[in-house]
Amino acid sequence: MLIRWLYSTLLLLAAPFMLRSLYKHKPGKPPFGSRWQEHFGRTPKLNGAGNPIWIHAVSVGESIAATPIIHAIKQRNPQQSIIVTTTTSTGAQQIAKLGNLVEHRYMPLDFSYCVRRFLNVVQPSQLLIIETELWPNTLRCVAQRSIPITVINARLSERSCRRYQRFQVVFDQLASHITRLLCQYPSDAERFLRLGVAKEKVIVTGSIKFDLNINQDVIQAGEQLRQQLGPHRPIWIAASTHKGEDELCLAAHRQVLTIYPEALLILVPRHPERFDSVAELCLSQGFTLSRRTQHTKTCTQVYLGDTMGEMLTLIGSADICFMAGSLLGNKVGGHNPLEPAALAKPILNGPSYYNFNEVTEALLAANALHLCTSPQEITHTLIELFSHPDTAHEQGQKAAQVVAANRGALEKTVAVVFSTN
């Protein structure tokens, strides 16, 4: 009781700052409009049938991960209603692409009265949490109504495990409300067990991200973009860059241009609010620039991916993919390399990848991914692969084989969902 009171008090103090950051206008970020009230539990009634499956996906990445689960649930039971909550408006924008398959609402803040308001309206049959987004009051309020809670695609790095161990009493309260933890890898399951989660709650299903099915329309869009950018020029993409990485990628590209003057870098910042500043950075460093949202110039040296939800198309148009979020020490911990792997692209990665350790290690073991610790190593590897297209093709095929060999998590996950429903 004391811990819950302390947590709620701290949350109350932090809420103004959280909301300011959430609602702050940023370029490329959709506005919340009058729907801000949903964060306080004022949720409109649903249009679909009662007792929906509630899926929570915080933002864009989790929303993308939730998409195959939603399709699989609907394929198995077309009449099953689904509500998806996101915290961010960019996540809402991603879910909107699913059309009438689901209804979207914003996630209520983790105050008990907000969550209870939401539950009174929605009355879900179960809650599926994508990855490990655990809010204490939400879990407690949901569990109090005997609504099963399943964490899907759960992952727990060694770093996060040690953090939870420092607050074991708090974690114990969180875990007591969870019905099942569907873990990506045995190492994730081992860490949850080490934290005291009951063995019968922990199931290793594998990562649903391996069950990525690339829509033929997306493949065609990538091929069409490639024709626009130049079918014969060397093209590489730096996907999901963070502040501080753009300069490093541009430095690598400058050196690539000395060997391949016609080469193109597709630069895709992780966060839409950085699109304009990254464009200014490219121009200030003397690069010719085109933007996805503007007319494409064929002579450009850098092509800025300044849209949301088109990463597969952009990767599909490139020869080689560098996965960013991996050059900044332990700040980010890398991003998921499975999208370029599924598209059979050779992959470059920085040395920090703790958030995707098992995936990255599997690709490394298959000789489908190169670790690069500096712009010089990125340059060297790019030139090697551009110079030996057969080698690049072979490594891309190996990456695709890793994806194919690890499929099956989606089927296991949906089986658990329907056994709970």
mmCIF file with all atom_site columns, C-alpha atoms in Angstrom, residues 85 126 160 183 192 197 211 246 252 273 344 368 372 385:
data_model
loop_
_atom_site.group_PDB
_atom_site.id
_atom_site.type_symbol
_atom_site.label_atom_id
_atom_site.label_alt_id
_atom_site.label_comp_id
_atom_site.label_asym_id
_atom_site.label_entity_id
_atom_site.label_seq_id
_atom_site.pdbx_PDB_ins_code
_atom_site.Cartn_x
_atom_site.Cartn_y
_atom_site.Cartn_z
_atom_site.occupancy
_atom_site.B_iso_or_equiv
_atom_site.pdbx_formal_charge
_atom_site.auth_seq_id
_atom_site.auth_comp_id
_atom_site.auth_asym_id
_atom_site.auth_atom_id
_atom_site.pdbx_PDB_model_num
ATOM 1  C CA . THR A 1 85  ? -4.357 1.743   -27.290 1.00 0.00 ? 85  THR A CA 1
ATOM 2  C CA . GLN A 1 126 ? -8.207 -9.669  -21.851 1.00 0.00 ? 126 GLN A CA 1
ATOM 3  C CA . SER A 1 160 ? 17.025 -4.006  -17.280 1.00 0.00 ? 160 SER A CA 1
ATOM 4  C CA . CYS A 1 183 ? 9.172  -14.358 -24.026 1.00 0.00 ? 183 CYS A CA 1
ATOM 5  C CA . PHE A 1 192 ? 12.240 -13.153 -15.582 1.00 0.00 ? 192 PHE A CA 1
ATOM 6  C CA . VAL A 1 197 ? 8.276  -14.759 -11.748 1.00 0.00 ? 197 VAL A CA 1
ATOM 7  C CA . ASP A 1 211 ? 7.039  -13.700 -38.644 1.00 0.00 ? 211 ASP A CA 1
ATOM 8  C CA . ASP A 1 246 ? 23.682 11.494  -38.681 1.00 0.00 ? 246 ASP A CA 1
ATOM 9  C CA . ALA A 1 252 ? 31.105 7.634   -43.982 1.00 0.00 ? 252 ALA A CA 1
ATOM 10 C CA . GLU A 1 273 ? 10.671 16.053  -35.151 1.00 0.00 ? 273 GLU A CA 1
ATOM 11 C CA . ALA A 1 344 ? 17.412 -10.085 -47.980 1.00 0.00 ? 344 ALA A CA 1
ATOM 12 C CA . ALA A 1 368 ? 24.772 -11.850 -42.641 1.00 0.00 ? 368 ALA A CA 1
ATOM 13 C CA . CYS A 1 372 ? 31.232 -1.427  -37.555 1.00 0.00 ? 372 CYS A CA 1
ATOM 14 C CA . LEU A 1 385 ? 30.105 -4.855  -50.609 1.00 0.00 ? 385 LEU A CA 1
#
